[in-house]
Amino acid sequence: MKIVVIGGSGLIGSKLVRKLREHGHEAVAASPGSGVNTLTGEGLAEALKGAPVVVDVSNSPSWEDAAVMKFFETSTRNLLAYEEAAGVGHHVALSVVGTERLLESGYFRAKMAQENLIKGSSIPYSIIHATQFFEFVKGITDFSTAGNKVLLPPALIQPMAADDVASAVGRIAMGSPVNGTVEVGGPEQFRLDELVRRFLAARKDPREVVTDPHARYYGVELSERTLVPGDDARLGETRFETWLSQPTGQIQSTKPQPAA
Ligand SMILES: NC(=O)c1ccc[n+]([C@@H]2O[C@H](COP(=O)([O-])OP(=O)(O)OC[C@H]3O[C@@H](n4cnc5c(N)ncnc54)[C@H](OP(=O)(O)O)[C@@H]3O)[C@@H](O)[C@H]2O)c1
């Protein structure tokens, strides 16, 4: 089956494209680098030709409030219009667990706008809410650092490996549209402050985590369960300690990290 992966060069997209190809599918990795730009529409008509499924795992290059809103609104509108014209039968999009509880943040208001456009379109869809990727813990840490201290609340978090996210997205993309939201998460819950302490210890990073119940997460005051999925979430297998001990667990993205 031909499956177009928008954001196919990104962290999740590149893993997803590899997995789909391993399963014998014709996975098209679509991104500006391969001549497909959802903001301008460039290359979309050609890429979508004959594809019953489109997976959107793109992300905005900027997370400034207005820029991220413009990215998700414009790219989603364009993508859905081109999909409608091409007769796409399943639109799959990756979003974040708790998006509806994180609307103090401009990034999550933009993700919510993306979700609402999908729900309002005529194309059958599946929205996947994933928890924070293990690969994103460094981004959370750096964002919350002041001097040598990392200020974090003790809220619960249930992170997962990007590899498990890609597997879950692939499985859902191969299934029938759910016309709703599916949650995926990691196998264990942590306290956010404790998770980052473990991460820093494993990296031999001297920064000190200071627990502060009112410390904000990308500008949002978290309650105990803001970031965790419900009981029906499908869980990935990879444990944080296992990921930390693998060489790939040490490889960090050079890109700035979004508030997800
Ligand atoms: N970080 C987390 O913990 C987390 C948790 C749950 C859900 N999510 C969601 O997961 C999704 C994917 O995140 P990620 O970390 O895999 O992203 P990423 O590594 O930053 O990759 C973003 C992708 O989007 C592409 N892109 C950017 N502008 C584009 C445009 N105008 N047209 C087409 N493609 C464009 C990029 O192409 P280039 O390579 O050419 O720049 C790249 O392939 C995001 O939507 C995010 O909200 C993240």
Coordinates of N, CA and C and ligand atoms in Angstrom, one line a residue, residues 6-13 30-33 36-39 57-59 61 71-72 94-96 107 111 130-133 136 255 258 260, ligand 1:
I6 N 4.0 12.6 6.0 CA 4.4 14.0 6.0 C 5.2 14.3 7.3
G7 N 6.4 14.8 7.0 CA 7.4 14.9 8.1 C 8.2 13.6 8.2
G8 N 8.4 13.0 7.0 CA 9.1 11.7 6.9 C 10.5 11.7 7.2
S9 N 11.1 12.9 7.3 CA 12.5 13.0 7.6 C 12.8 13.3 9.1
G10 N 11.7 13.4 9.9 CA 11.8 13.8 11.3 C 12.1 12.6 12.2
L11 N 12.1 12.8 13.5 CA 12.4 11.8 14.5 C 11.5 10.6 14.3
I12 N 10.2 10.8 14.4 CA 9.2 9.8 14.3 C 9.0 9.4 12.8
G13 N 9.0 10.3 11.9 CA 8.8 10.1 10.5 C 9.8 9.1 9.9
A30 N 7.8 12.4 2.9 CA 7.5 13.7 2.4 C 7.9 14.8 3.4
S31 N 8.8 15.7 2.9 CA 9.2 16.9 3.7 C 9.7 17.9 2.7
P32 N 10.0 19.1 3.2 CA 10.5 20.2 2.3 C 11.8 19.7 1.6
G33 N 12.6 18.9 2.3 CA 13.8 18.4 1.7 C 13.6 17.5 0.5
V36 N 8.3 18.4 -0.8 CA 6.9 18.4 -0.4 C 6.7 19.4 0.8
N37 N 6.0 20.4 0.5 CA 5.9 21.5 1.6 C 4.4 21.7 1.8
T38 N 4.0 21.4 3.0 CA 2.5 21.5 3.4 C 2.1 23.0 3.6
L39 N 3.1 23.9 3.8 CA 2.8 25.3 4.0 C 2.5 25.9 2.7
V57 N 3.2 13.5 10.6 CA 4.1 13.5 11.8 C 5.0 14.7 11.7
S58 N 4.5 15.8 11.0 CA 5.4 17.0 10.8 C 5.4 17.8 12.1
N59 N 6.3 18.7 12.2 CA 6.3 19.7 13.3 C 6.7 21.0 12.9
P61 N 8.9 24.4 12.6 CA 10.2 24.7 12.9 C 10.3 25.8 14.0
F71 N 1.7 27.6 11.5 CA 2.2 26.3 10.9 C 1.1 25.3 10.9
F72 N 0.5 25.0 12.1 CA -0.4 23.8 12.1 C -1.7 24.1 11.4
L94 N -0.3 12.7 14.5 CA 0.3 12.5 15.8 C 0.1 13.8 16.6
S95 N -0.5 13.7 17.8 CA -0.6 14.8 18.7 C -0.2 14.3 20.1
V96 N -0.5 15.1 21.1 CA 0.1 14.8 22.4 C -1.0 14.5 23.5
Y107 N 1.9 26.3 22.0 CA 2.1 25.1 21.2 C 0.9 24.2 21.2
K111 N -1.7 22.7 18.4 CA -2.0 21.2 18.2 C -3.5 21.0 18.3
A130 N 0.2 10.8 21.8 CA 1.3 10.1 22.5 C 1.8 10.9 23.6
T131 N 2.4 10.2 24.6 CA 3.0 10.9 25.7 C 4.4 11.4 25.3
Q132 N 5.1 12.1 26.1 CA 6.4 12.6 25.8 C 7.4 11.5 25.4
F133 N 8.2 11.7 24.4 CA 9.2 10.8 23.9 C 10.4 10.8 24.9
F136 N 12.8 13.4 24.2 CA 12.4 14.7 24.5 C 12.7 15.2 25.9
K255 N 18.1 19.4 16.9 CA 17.1 20.4 16.7 C 16.6 20.9 18.0
P258 N 10.3 21.0 20.7 CA 9.0 21.7 20.9 C 8.4 21.4 22.3
A260 N 6.2 19.7 23.7 CA 5.3 18.6 23.5 C 5.6 17.6 24.6
Ligands
LIG1 N1 8.2 15.6 21.4 C1 7.4 14.8 22.1 O1 7.6 14.3 23.1 C2 6.0 14.6 21.4 C3 5.1 13.8 22.1 C4 3.9 13.5 21.5 C5 3.6 14.0 20.2 N2 4.5 14.7 19.5 C6 4.2 15.2 18.2 O2 5.0 14.4 17.3 C7 5.1 15.0 16.0 C8 6.4 14.7 15.4 O3 7.5 15.2 16.2 P1 9.0 14.9 15.8 O4 9.8 15.2 17.1 O5 9.2 13.6 15.1 O6 9.3 16.1 14.8 P2 10.7 16.5 14.1 O7 11.8 15.5 14.3 O8 11.0 17.9 14.5 O9 10.3 16.4 12.5 C9 9.5 17.4 12.0 C10 9.2 17.0 10.5 O10 8.3 18.0 9.9 C11 8.8 18.3 8.7 N3 8.3 19.6 8.2 C12 8.6 20.8 8.8 N4 8.0 21.8 8.0 C13 7.4 21.2 7.0 C14 6.6 21.6 6.0 N5 6.3 22.9 5.7 N6 6.0 20.7 5.1 C15 6.3 19.3 5.3 N7 7.0 18.9 6.3 C16 7.5 19.8 7.2 C17 10.3 18.3 8.9 O11 11.0 18.3 7.6 P3 12.6 18.8 7.6 O12 13.4 17.7 8.0 O13 12.8 19.2 6.2 O14 12.7 20.0 8.5 C18 10.5 17.0 9.6 O15 10.4 15.9 8.8 C19 4.8 16.5 16.3 O16 3.6 16.9 15.6 C20 4.6 16.6 17.8 O17 3.6 17.5 18.2 C21 5.7 15.0 20.1

